[in-house]
């Protein structure tokens, strides 16, 4: 017999058609709410934006609503969804899935073929189907024009952090759990602890990333400072002065007591050399107009994979 339930029209995160404006709060709606409730739009955007549906940016409506009412930006996602579901998909043993998950965790995008998904979250037979399931559940955003997925915002990134803490990726979860410690070690200019934690992160991700690849080292640093996007806008290869600063972290307008950072990465040289390069090439020029404290952070490692870190404070101009 034919199924009696086969004539539904589906409107999904991948194909929402004319219902796109109703899948969440639009950017204009969030701007109006921020003005009404006195919230910083830039920070709200980093926390709850990111879903790109039919070319429109969509915000998580429940989280935005609660952030406005509570006047506080935090992860409301984990209180409304079984975020442990993430582990059911990211730990499936499909070739390339772990590498793709690591790529999106550090802020990158990966290609996906959504056409093989059978609209059944209980039947996952490939990496693409696992990634597509995460799109439908809101744990990944989908760029239909480029057929790529990415983590949409910091709230969802925090959901991954919580999920990994209860999953099987114990080493990665351990590193991520120490990200706040690294951030404060850097702010406190605790060179030795910062170097130790970065070295630990570098060792942990060696099995996934090429250890001596410069881009991979930048990815490692981004992952090492996993929780920093809660407070900072983070840029890689940002133009400044006479070149490109490896990593620049600028605190958002509503974030207090956090310095900006300019991070330079080196292999086989002294950490002081990295600091001198920041100064000589005037990488702090990328912070034009910023008037607070700026930390110059030089990070290097040698052939024995021993890391060193030097941190120097200057004032922005």
PDB file of C-alpha atoms in Angstrom:
ATOM      1  CA  UNK A   1       0.000   0.000   0.000  1.00  0.00           C
ATOM      2  CA  UNK A   2       1.076   3.565  -0.633  1.00  0.00           C
ATOM      3  CA  UNK A   3       1.879   5.646   2.435  1.00  0.00           C
ATOM      4  CA  UNK A   4      -0.891   8.022   3.425  1.00  0.00           C
ATOM      5  CA  UNK A   5       1.637  10.634   4.563  1.00  0.00           C
ATOM      6  CA  UNK A   6       3.559  11.474   1.414  1.00  0.00           C
ATOM      7  CA  UNK A   7       2.157  14.786   0.237  1.00  0.00           C
ATOM      8  CA  UNK A   8       3.853  17.210   2.586  1.00  0.00           C
ATOM      9  CA  UNK A   9       5.767  20.223   1.353  1.00  0.00           C
ATOM     10  CA  UNK A  10       9.049  20.636   3.181  1.00  0.00           C
ATOM     11  CA  UNK A  11      10.605  23.979   4.093  1.00  0.00           C
ATOM     12  CA  UNK A  12      14.007  23.443   5.654  1.00  0.00           C
ATOM     13  CA  UNK A  13      17.197  25.236   6.654  1.00  0.00           C
ATOM     14  CA  UNK A  14      18.503  24.274   3.208  1.00  0.00           C
ATOM     15  CA  UNK A  15      15.426  25.203   1.180  1.00  0.00           C
ATOM     16  CA  UNK A  16      13.047  27.535   2.983  1.00  0.00           C
ATOM     17  CA  UNK A  17      11.535  29.163  -0.125  1.00  0.00           C
ATOM     18  CA  UNK A  18       9.085  31.994   0.632  1.00  0.00           C
ATOM     19  CA  UNK A  19       9.121  31.269   4.371  1.00  0.00           C
ATOM     20  CA  UNK A  20      12.717  32.458   4.852  1.00  0.00           C
ATOM     21  CA  UNK A  21      11.852  35.624   6.862  1.00  0.00           C
ATOM     22  CA  UNK A  22       9.983  33.495   9.408  1.00  0.00           C
ATOM     23  CA  UNK A  23      12.780  31.034  10.219  1.00  0.00           C
ATOM     24  CA  UNK A  24      14.283  33.416  12.762  1.00  0.00           C
ATOM     25  CA  UNK A  25      14.847  37.084  13.538  1.00  0.00           C
ATOM     26  CA  UNK A  26      16.147  39.074  10.589  1.00  0.00           C
ATOM     27  CA  UNK A  27      19.080  41.447  10.971  1.00  0.00           C
ATOM     28  CA  UNK A  28      16.850  44.529  10.860  1.00  0.00           C
ATOM     29  CA  UNK A  29      14.625  43.083  13.581  1.00  0.00           C
ATOM     30  CA  UNK A  30      17.649  42.414  15.797  1.00  0.00           C
ATOM     31  CA  UNK A  31      18.999  45.938  15.246  1.00  0.00           C
ATOM     32  CA  UNK A  32      15.650  47.347  16.378  1.00  0.00           C
ATOM     33  CA  UNK A  33      15.631  45.111  19.452  1.00  0.00           C
ATOM     34  CA  UNK A  34      19.204  46.111  20.372  1.00  0.00           C
ATOM     35  CA  UNK A  35      18.250  49.763  20.184  1.00  0.00           C
ATOM     36  CA  UNK A  36      15.130  49.201  22.285  1.00  0.00           C
ATOM     37  CA  UNK A  37      16.927  47.177  24.975  1.00  0.00           C
ATOM     38  CA  UNK A  38      20.238  49.059  24.944  1.00  0.00           C
ATOM     39  CA  UNK A  39      22.332  46.097  23.765  1.00  0.00           C
ATOM     40  CA  UNK A  40      25.458  46.253  21.608  1.00  0.00           C
ATOM     41  CA  UNK A  41      24.484  45.020  18.131  1.00  0.00           C
ATOM     42  CA  UNK A  42      28.019  43.967  17.165  1.00  0.00           C
ATOM     43  CA  UNK A  43      28.250  41.607  20.129  1.00  0.00           C
ATOM     44  CA  UNK A  44      24.722  40.249  19.662  1.00  0.00           C
ATOM     45  CA  UNK A  45      25.637  39.550  16.038  1.00  0.00           C
ATOM     46  CA  UNK A  46      28.724  37.545  17.019  1.00  0.00           C
ATOM     47  CA  UNK A  47      26.760  35.501  19.542  1.00  0.00           C
ATOM     48  CA  UNK A  48      23.546  34.724  17.647  1.00  0.00           C
ATOM     49  CA  UNK A  49      23.871  35.530  13.932  1.00  0.00           C
ATOM     50  CA  UNK A  50      25.276  33.336  11.196  1.00  0.00           C
ATOM     51  CA  UNK A  51      22.480  31.350   9.630  1.00  0.00           C
ATOM     52  CA  UNK A  52      22.480  32.211   5.945  1.00  0.00           C
ATOM     53  CA  UNK A  53      19.117  31.234   4.458  1.00  0.00           C
ATOM     54  CA  UNK A  54      18.283  32.245   0.887  1.00  0.00           C
ATOM     55  CA  UNK A  55      20.891  34.999   1.186  1.00  0.00           C
ATOM     56  CA  UNK A  56      19.349  36.434   4.356  1.00  0.00           C
ATOM     57  CA  UNK A  57      21.101  36.469   7.728  1.00  0.00           C
ATOM     58  CA  UNK A  58      18.993  34.810  10.401  1.00  0.00           C
ATOM     59  CA  UNK A  59      19.349  34.980  14.180  1.00  0.00           C
ATOM     60  CA  UNK A  60      18.316  32.401  16.761  1.00  0.00           C
ATOM     61  CA  UNK A  61      15.040  33.997  17.969  1.00  0.00           C
ATOM     62  CA  UNK A  62      14.845  32.313  21.367  1.00  0.00           C
ATOM     63  CA  UNK A  63      18.421  33.252  22.267  1.00  0.00           C
ATOM     64  CA  UNK A  64      18.055  36.833  21.065  1.00  0.00           C
ATOM     65  CA  UNK A  65      14.825  37.214  23.035  1.00  0.00           C
ATOM     66  CA  UNK A  66      16.383  35.864  26.234  1.00  0.00           C
ATOM     67  CA  UNK A  67      19.532  37.951  25.797  1.00  0.00           C
ATOM     68  CA  UNK A  68      17.406  41.096  25.492  1.00  0.00           C
ATOM     69  CA  UNK A  69      15.207  40.301  28.482  1.00  0.00           C
ATOM     70  CA  UNK A  70      18.171  39.290  30.665  1.00  0.00           C
ATOM     71  CA  UNK A  71      20.467  42.027  29.300  1.00  0.00           C
ATOM     72  CA  UNK A  72      23.145  39.337  29.131  1.00  0.00           C
ATOM     73  CA  UNK A  73      24.927  37.549  26.301  1.00  0.00           C
ATOM     74  CA  UNK A  74      25.432  33.879  27.042  1.00  0.00           C
ATOM     75  CA  UNK A  75      24.699  30.475  25.561  1.00  0.00           C
ATOM     76  CA  UNK A  76      20.987  29.795  25.907  1.00  0.00           C
ATOM     77  CA  UNK A  77      21.197  27.014  23.310  1.00  0.00           C
ATOM     78  CA  UNK A  78      22.258  24.304  25.750  1.00  0.00           C
ATOM     79  CA  UNK A  79      19.140  24.904  27.825  1.00  0.00           C
ATOM     80  CA  UNK A  80      16.758  24.309  24.920  1.00  0.00           C
ATOM     81  CA  UNK A  81      18.309  21.534  22.866  1.00  0.00           C
ATOM     82  CA  UNK A  82      19.943  18.158  23.459  1.00  0.00           C
ATOM     83  CA  UNK A  83      23.374  19.403  22.432  1.00  0.00           C
ATOM     84  CA  UNK A  84      24.752  15.927  23.070  1.00  0.00           C
ATOM     85  CA  UNK A  85      23.235  15.160  19.659  1.00  0.00           C
ATOM     86  CA  UNK A  86      26.323  16.801  18.150  1.00  0.00           C
ATOM     87  CA  UNK A  87      28.446  13.893  19.322  1.00  0.00           C
ATOM     88  CA  UNK A  88      26.129  11.376  17.677  1.00  0.00           C
ATOM     89  CA  UNK A  89      27.143  12.795  14.320  1.00  0.00           C
ATOM     90  CA  UNK A  90      30.661  14.197  14.601  1.00  0.00           C
ATOM     91  CA  UNK A  91      32.025  10.953  16.026  1.00  0.00           C
ATOM     92  CA  UNK A  92      30.741   8.757  13.218  1.00  0.00           C
ATOM     93  CA  UNK A  93      33.625   6.908  11.587  1.00  0.00           C
ATOM     94  CA  UNK A  94      33.492   8.449   8.105  1.00  0.00           C
ATOM     95  CA  UNK A  95      36.706   9.378   6.290  1.00  0.00           C
ATOM     96  CA  UNK A  96      37.436  13.087   6.550  1.00  0.00           C
ATOM     97  CA  UNK A  97      34.632  13.893   9.000  1.00  0.00           C
ATOM     98  CA  UNK A  98      36.905  14.586  11.967  1.00  0.00           C
ATOM     99  CA  UNK A  99      39.128  16.833   9.842  1.00  0.00           C
ATOM    100  CA  UNK A 100      36.092  18.750   8.566  1.00  0.00           C
ATOM    101  CA  UNK A 101      34.754  19.207  12.100  1.00  0.00           C
ATOM    102  CA  UNK A 102      38.138  20.562  13.203  1.00  0.00           C
ATOM    103  CA  UNK A 103      38.122  22.961  10.247  1.00  0.00           C
ATOM    104  CA  UNK A 104      34.743  24.453  11.160  1.00  0.00           C
ATOM    105  CA  UNK A 105      35.662  24.583  14.850  1.00  0.00           C
ATOM    106  CA  UNK A 106      38.640  26.812  14.044  1.00  0.00           C
ATOM    107  CA  UNK A 107      36.466  29.088  11.908  1.00  0.00           C
ATOM    108  CA  UNK A 108      36.811  27.586   8.447  1.00  0.00           C
ATOM    109  CA  UNK A 109      34.313  26.311   5.891  1.00  0.00           C
ATOM    110  CA  UNK A 110      34.045  22.872   4.291  1.00  0.00           C
ATOM    111  CA  UNK A 111      32.226  21.650   1.197  1.00  0.00           C
ATOM    112  CA  UNK A 112      29.139  19.483   1.546  1.00  0.00           C
ATOM    113  CA  UNK A 113      26.793  17.656  -0.799  1.00  0.00           C
ATOM    114  CA  UNK A 114      23.330  17.890   0.738  1.00  0.00           C
ATOM    115  CA  UNK A 115      21.641  16.013  -2.093  1.00  0.00           C
ATOM    116  CA  UNK A 116      22.237  12.536  -0.672  1.00  0.00           C
ATOM    117  CA  UNK A 117      20.428  13.208   2.608  1.00  0.00           C
ATOM    118  CA  UNK A 118      17.161  11.243   2.878  1.00  0.00           C
ATOM    119  CA  UNK A 119      15.464  13.561   5.399  1.00  0.00           C
ATOM    120  CA  UNK A 120      15.845  10.945   8.117  1.00  0.00           C
ATOM    121  CA  UNK A 121      18.048  11.925  11.052  1.00  0.00           C
ATOM    122  CA  UNK A 122      18.324   8.308  12.152  1.00  0.00           C
ATOM    123  CA  UNK A 123      19.866   7.059   8.884  1.00  0.00           C
ATOM    124  CA  UNK A 124      23.322   8.549   8.280  1.00  0.00           C
ATOM    125  CA  UNK A 125      25.547   6.739   5.787  1.00  0.00           C
ATOM    126  CA  UNK A 126      28.240   9.256   4.845  1.00  0.00           C
ATOM    127  CA  UNK A 127      30.178  12.327   5.914  1.00  0.00           C
ATOM    128  CA  UNK A 128      27.950  14.556   3.771  1.00  0.00           C
ATOM    129  CA  UNK A 129      24.815  13.159   5.374  1.00  0.00           C
ATOM    130  CA  UNK A 130      26.251  13.749   8.864  1.00  0.00           C
ATOM    131  CA  UNK A 131      27.067  17.371   8.005  1.00  0.00           C
ATOM    132  CA  UNK A 132      23.638  17.840   6.408  1.00  0.00           C
ATOM    133  CA  UNK A 133      21.941  16.518   9.550  1.00  0.00           C
ATOM    134  CA  UNK A 134      23.845  19.097  11.595  1.00  0.00           C
ATOM    135  CA  UNK A 135      22.568  21.815   9.224  1.00  0.00           C
ATOM    136  CA  UNK A 136      18.964  20.761   9.807  1.00  0.00           C
ATOM    137  CA  UNK A 137      19.518  20.721  13.566  1.00  0.00           C
ATOM    138  CA  UNK A 138      21.035  24.213  13.524  1.00  0.00           C
ATOM    139  CA  UNK A 139      24.531  23.105  14.552  1.00  0.00           C
ATOM    140  CA  UNK A 140      25.989  24.169  11.203  1.00  0.00           C
ATOM    141  CA  UNK A 141      25.079  27.006   8.864  1.00  0.00           C
ATOM    142  CA  UNK A 142      24.810  26.399   5.126  1.00  0.00           C
ATOM    143  CA  UNK A 143      25.955  28.647   2.289  1.00  0.00           C
ATOM    144  CA  UNK A 144      23.813  27.369  -0.586  1.00  0.00           C
ATOM    145  CA  UNK A 145      25.634  29.411  -3.215  1.00  0.00           C
ATOM    146  CA  UNK A 146      29.004  27.855  -2.366  1.00  0.00           C
ATOM    147  CA  UNK A 147      27.717  24.522  -0.957  1.00  0.00           C
ATOM    148  CA  UNK A 148      29.763  24.958   2.216  1.00  0.00           C
ATOM    149  CA  UNK A 149      29.044  24.653   5.921  1.00  0.00           C
ATOM    150  CA  UNK A 150      30.420  26.574   8.889  1.00  0.00           C
ATOM    151  CA  UNK A 151      29.679  27.223  12.555  1.00  0.00           C
ATOM    152  CA  UNK A 152      27.308  30.201  12.531  1.00  0.00           C
ATOM    153  CA  UNK A 153      28.068  31.985  15.788  1.00  0.00           C
ATOM    154  CA  UNK A 154      29.707  31.846  19.181  1.00  0.00           C
ATOM    155  CA  UNK A 155      26.657  30.392  20.932  1.00  0.00           C
ATOM    156  CA  UNK A 156      26.729  27.322  18.683  1.00  0.00           C
ATOM    157  CA  UNK A 157      30.507  27.108  19.106  1.00  0.00           C
ATOM    158  CA  UNK A 158      29.939  26.970  22.862  1.00  0.00           C
ATOM    159  CA  UNK A 159      27.455  24.139  22.288  1.00  0.00           C
ATOM    160  CA  UNK A 160      30.197  22.168  20.527  1.00  0.00           C
ATOM    161  CA  UNK A 161      32.507  22.866  23.472  1.00  0.00           C
ATOM    162  CA  UNK A 162      29.928  21.473  25.886  1.00  0.00           C
ATOM    163  CA  UNK A 163      29.211  18.462  23.693  1.00  0.00           C
ATOM    164  CA  UNK A 164      32.873  17.581  23.224  1.00  0.00           C
ATOM    165  CA  UNK A 165      33.342  17.636  26.990  1.00  0.00           C
ATOM    166  CA  UNK A 166      30.991  14.649  27.256  1.00  0.00           C
ATOM    167  CA  UNK A 167      32.131  12.818  24.126  1.00  0.00           C
ATOM    168  CA  UNK A 168      34.978  10.592  23.026  1.00  0.00           C
ATOM    169  CA  UNK A 169      37.402  13.273  21.799  1.00  0.00           C
ATOM    170  CA  UNK A 170      38.977  13.479  25.237  1.00  0.00           C
ATOM    171  CA  UNK A 171      42.274  15.128  24.256  1.00  0.00           C
ATOM    172  CA  UNK A 172      40.597  17.839  22.208  1.00  0.00           C
ATOM    173  CA  UNK A 173      37.996  18.420  24.936  1.00  0.00           C
ATOM    174  CA  UNK A 174      40.805  18.769  27.479  1.00  0.00           C
ATOM    175  CA  UNK A 175      42.535  21.473  25.428  1.00  0.00           C
ATOM    176  CA  UNK A 176      39.313  23.367  24.787  1.00  0.00           C
ATOM    177  CA  UNK A 177      38.516  23.272  28.513  1.00  0.00           C
ATOM    178  CA  UNK A 178      41.753  25.210  29.157  1.00  0.00           C
ATOM    179  CA  UNK A 179      41.147  27.951  26.596  1.00  0.00           C
ATOM    180  CA  UNK A 180      39.965  30.464  29.184  1.00  0.00           C
ATOM    181  CA  UNK A 181      43.100  29.683  31.196  1.00  0.00           C
ATOM    182  CA  UNK A 182      45.251  30.479  28.156  1.00  0.00           C
ATOM    183  CA  UNK A 183      43.390  33.716  27.504  1.00  0.00           C
ATOM    184  CA  UNK A 184      43.935  34.908  31.063  1.00  0.00           C
ATOM    185  CA  UNK A 185      47.546  33.706  31.059  1.00  0.00           C
ATOM    186  CA  UNK A 186      48.104  35.924  28.018  1.00  0.00           C
ATOM    187  CA  UNK A 187      46.325  38.902  29.564  1.00  0.00           C
ATOM    188  CA  UNK A 188      48.318  38.432  32.781  1.00  0.00           C
ATOM    189  CA  UNK A 189      51.555  38.176  30.727  1.00  0.00           C
ATOM    190  CA  UNK A 190      52.279  34.744  32.165  1.00  0.00           C
ATOM    191  CA  UNK A 191      54.706  33.786  29.395  1.00  0.00           C
ATOM    192  CA  UNK A 192      55.541  30.300  30.660  1.00  0.00           C
ATOM    193  CA  UNK A 193      51.957  29.137  31.174  1.00  0.00           C
ATOM    194  CA  UNK A 194      50.865  30.589  27.832  1.00  0.00           C
ATOM    195  CA  UNK A 195      53.704  28.753  26.048  1.00  0.00           C
ATOM    196  CA  UNK A 196      52.863  25.530  27.892  1.00  0.00           C
ATOM    197  CA  UNK A 197      49.192  25.639  26.902  1.00  0.00           C
ATOM    198  CA  UNK A 198      49.945  26.528  23.282  1.00  0.00           C
ATOM    199  CA  UNK A 199      52.472  23.696  23.092  1.00  0.00           C
ATOM    200  CA  UNK A 200      49.874  21.306  24.484  1.00  0.00           C
ATOM    201  CA  UNK A 201      47.338  22.471  21.888  1.00  0.00           C
ATOM    202  CA  UNK A 202      49.883  22.123  19.096  1.00  0.00           C
ATOM    203  CA  UNK A 203      50.726  18.573  20.139  1.00  0.00           C
ATOM    204  CA  UNK A 204      47.054  17.619  20.407  1.00  0.00           C
ATOM    205  CA  UNK A 205      46.164  18.765  16.902  1.00  0.00           C
ATOM    206  CA  UNK A 206      49.299  17.275  15.298  1.00  0.00           C
ATOM    207  CA  UNK A 207      47.443  14.128  14.261  1.00  0.00           C
ATOM    208  CA  UNK A 208      44.900  16.220  12.360  1.00  0.00           C
ATOM    209  CA  UNK A 209      46.939  19.163  11.039  1.00  0.00           C
ATOM    210  CA  UNK A 210      50.395  19.315   9.497  1.00  0.00           C
ATOM    211  CA  UNK A 211      52.625  20.227  12.419  1.00  0.00           C
ATOM    212  CA  UNK A 212      55.025  22.547  10.601  1.00  0.00           C
ATOM    213  CA  UNK A 213      52.592  24.112   8.175  1.00  0.00           C
ATOM    214  CA  UNK A 214      52.307  27.851   8.940  1.00  0.00           C
ATOM    215  CA  UNK A 215      48.602  27.977   8.171  1.00  0.00           C
ATOM    216  CA  UNK A 216      48.064  24.975  10.426  1.00  0.00           C
ATOM    217  CA  UNK A 217      49.876  26.768  13.250  1.00  0.00           C
ATOM    218  CA  UNK A 218      47.501  29.705  12.824  1.00  0.00           C
ATOM    219  CA  UNK A 219      44.612  27.234  13.032  1.00  0.00           C
ATOM    220  CA  UNK A 220      46.103  25.769  16.199  1.00  0.00           C
ATOM    221  CA  UNK A 221      46.363  29.222  17.788  1.00  0.00           C
ATOM    222  CA  UNK A 222      42.759  29.947  16.827  1.00  0.00           C
ATOM    223  CA  UNK A 223      41.693  26.687  18.462  1.00  0.00           C
ATOM    224  CA  UNK A 224      43.893  27.346  21.510  1.00  0.00           C
ATOM    225  CA  UNK A 225      41.977  30.609  22.047  1.00  0.00           C
ATOM    226  CA  UNK A 226      38.679  28.806  21.395  1.00  0.00           C
ATOM    227  CA  UNK A 227      36.629  30.859  23.857  1.00  0.00           C
ATOM    228  CA  UNK A 228      38.088  34.248  22.885  1.00  0.00           C
ATOM    229  CA  UNK A 229      35.294  35.035  20.362  1.00  0.00           C
ATOM    230  CA  UNK A 230      33.019  35.590  23.362  1.00  0.00           C
ATOM    231  CA  UNK A 231      34.898  38.875  23.840  1.00  0.00           C
ATOM    232  CA  UNK A 232      36.911  39.559  20.679  1.00  0.00           C
ATOM    233  CA  UNK A 233      36.641  40.076  16.960  1.00  0.00           C
ATOM    234  CA  UNK A 234      39.455  37.876  15.641  1.00  0.00           C
ATOM    235  CA  UNK A 235      41.239  38.404  12.324  1.00  0.00           C
ATOM    236  CA  UNK A 236      43.879  36.299  10.592  1.00  0.00           C
ATOM    237  CA  UNK A 237      46.373  37.858   8.164  1.00  0.00           C
ATOM    238  CA  UNK A 238      45.051  41.346   8.860  1.00  0.00           C
ATOM    239  CA  UNK A 239      46.767  44.142   6.870  1.00  0.00           C
ATOM    240  CA  UNK A 240      48.677  46.526   9.098  1.00  0.00           C
ATOM    241  CA  UNK A 241      51.718  48.727   8.563  1.00  0.00           C
ATOM    242  CA  UNK A 242      54.191  47.048   6.214  1.00  0.00           C
ATOM    243  CA  UNK A 243      52.627  43.618   6.009  1.00  0.00           C
ATOM    244  CA  UNK A 244      50.032  41.294   7.453  1.00  0.00           C
ATOM    245  CA  UNK A 245      49.704  40.513  11.141  1.00  0.00           C
ATOM    246  CA  UNK A 246      49.246  36.762  11.708  1.00  0.00           C
ATOM    247  CA  UNK A 247      46.419  37.138  14.208  1.00  0.00           C
ATOM    248  CA  UNK A 248      44.760  40.272  15.601  1.00  0.00           C
ATOM    249  CA  UNK A 249      42.215  40.160  18.418  1.00  0.00           C
ATOM    250  CA  UNK A 250      40.195  43.325  19.058  1.00  0.00           C
ATOM    251  CA  UNK A 251      37.779  43.500  22.014  1.00  0.00           C
ATOM    252  CA  UNK A 252      34.268  44.515  21.061  1.00  0.00           C
ATOM    253  CA  UNK A 253      32.944  47.888  22.198  1.00  0.00           C
ATOM    254  CA  UNK A 254      30.939  46.531  25.135  1.00  0.00           C
ATOM    255  CA  UNK A 255      33.781  44.332  26.457  1.00  0.00           C
ATOM    256  CA  UNK A 256      35.658  45.818  29.388  1.00  0.00           C
ATOM    257  CA  UNK A 257      39.061  44.999  30.897  1.00  0.00           C
ATOM    258  CA  UNK A 258      40.318  43.041  27.898  1.00  0.00           C
ATOM    259  CA  UNK A 259      43.338  44.291  25.910  1.00  0.00           C
ATOM    260  CA  UNK A 260      43.696  43.990  22.142  1.00  0.00           C
ATOM    261  CA  UNK A 261      46.306  41.487  20.939  1.00  0.00           C
ATOM    262  CA  UNK A 262      48.630  41.244  17.966  1.00  0.00           C
ATOM    263  CA  UNK A 263      50.044  37.713  17.664  1.00  0.00           C
ATOM    264  CA  UNK A 264      53.045  36.789  15.501  1.00  0.00           C
ATOM    265  CA  UNK A 265      54.012  33.156  14.910  1.00  0.00           C
ATOM    266  CA  UNK A 266      57.543  31.906  14.182  1.00  0.00           C
ATOM    267  CA  UNK A 267      59.334  28.584  13.807  1.00  0.00           C
ATOM    268  CA  UNK A 268      62.992  28.096  14.655  1.00  0.00           C
ATOM    269  CA  UNK A 269      63.530  31.662  15.895  1.00  0.00           C
ATOM    270  CA  UNK A 270      63.453  33.540  19.185  1.00  0.00           C
ATOM    271  CA  UNK A 271      60.098  34.770  20.447  1.00  0.00           C
ATOM    272  CA  UNK A 272      61.682  38.205  20.824  1.00  0.00           C
ATOM    273  CA  UNK A 273      62.229  38.183  17.048  1.00  0.00           C
ATOM    274  CA  UNK A 274      58.485  37.883  16.555  1.00  0.00           C
ATOM    275  CA  UNK A 275      57.926  40.880  18.832  1.00  0.00           C
ATOM    276  CA  UNK A 276      60.500  42.917  16.901  1.00  0.00           C
ATOM    277  CA  UNK A 277      58.778  42.065  13.628  1.00  0.00           C
ATOM    278  CA  UNK A 278      55.465  43.340  15.010  1.00  0.00           C
ATOM    279  CA  UNK A 279      57.171  46.620  15.890  1.00  0.00           C
ATOM    280  CA  UNK A 280      59.331  47.036  12.787  1.00  0.00           C
ATOM    281  CA  UNK A 281      56.486  46.311  10.395  1.00  0.00           C
ATOM    282  CA  UNK A 282      54.052  48.309  12.490  1.00  0.00           C
ATOM    283  CA  UNK A 283      51.442  45.570  12.643  1.00  0.00           C
ATOM    284  CA  UNK A 284      49.663  47.558  15.318  1.00  0.00           C
ATOM    285  CA  UNK A 285      48.605  49.795  12.429  1.00  0.00           C
ATOM    286  CA  UNK A 286      45.793  47.288  11.999  1.00  0.00           C
ATOM    287  CA  UNK A 287      44.405  48.727  15.255  1.00  0.00           C
ATOM    288  CA  UNK A 288      44.173  52.312  14.017  1.00  0.00           C
ATOM    289  CA  UNK A 289      41.788  54.218  16.246  1.00  0.00           C
ATOM    290  CA  UNK A 290      42.007  51.741  19.118  1.00  0.00           C
ATOM    291  CA  UNK A 291      43.147  53.553  22.260  1.00  0.00           C
ATOM    292  CA  UNK A 292      43.377  50.849  24.898  1.00  0.00           C
ATOM    293  CA  UNK A 293      46.120  48.445  25.934  1.00  0.00           C
ATOM    294  CA  UNK A 294      47.607  46.270  23.192  1.00  0.00           C
ATOM    295  CA  UNK A 295      49.511  43.066  23.915  1.00  0.00           C
ATOM    296  CA  UNK A 296      52.255  42.112  21.464  1.00  0.00           C
ATOM    297  CA  UNK A 297      52.464  38.326  21.598  1.00  0.00           C
ATOM    298  CA  UNK A 298      55.375  36.443  20.040  1.00  0.00           C
ATOM    299  CA  UNK A 299      54.997  32.662  19.811  1.00  0.00           C
ATOM    300  CA  UNK A 300      57.729  30.344  18.494  1.00  0.00           C
ATOM    301  CA  UNK A 301      58.758  26.703  18.610  1.00  0.00           C
ATOM    302  CA  UNK A 302      61.978  24.839  17.793  1.00  0.00           C
ATOM    303  CA  UNK A 303      62.899  21.523  16.157  1.00  0.00           C
ATOM    304  CA  UNK A 304      62.170  19.751  19.449  1.00  0.00           C
ATOM    305  CA  UNK A 305      58.649  21.242  19.433  1.00  0.00           C
ATOM    306  CA  UNK A 306      59.489  23.338  22.466  1.00  0.00           C
ATOM    307  CA  UNK A 307      57.354  26.481  22.505  1.00  0.00           C
ATOM    308  CA  UNK A 308      58.201  29.877  23.905  1.00  0.00           C
ATOM    309  CA  UNK A 309      56.075  32.953  24.292  1.00  0.00           C
ATOM    310  CA  UNK A 310      56.924  36.602  24.936  1.00  0.00           C
ATOM    311  CA  UNK A 311      54.236  39.138  25.763  1.00  0.00           C
ATOM    312  CA  UNK A 312      54.761  42.879  25.797  1.00  0.00           C
ATOM    313  CA  UNK A 313      52.277  45.641  26.552  1.00  0.00           C
ATOM    314  CA  UNK A 314      51.950  48.896  24.608  1.00  0.00           C
ATOM    315  CA  UNK A 315      49.189  51.469  24.278  1.00  0.00           C
ATOM    316  CA  UNK A 316      47.105  51.821  21.144  1.00  0.00           C
ATOM    317  CA  UNK A 317      46.962  55.163  19.360  1.00  0.00           C
TER     318      UNK A 317
END
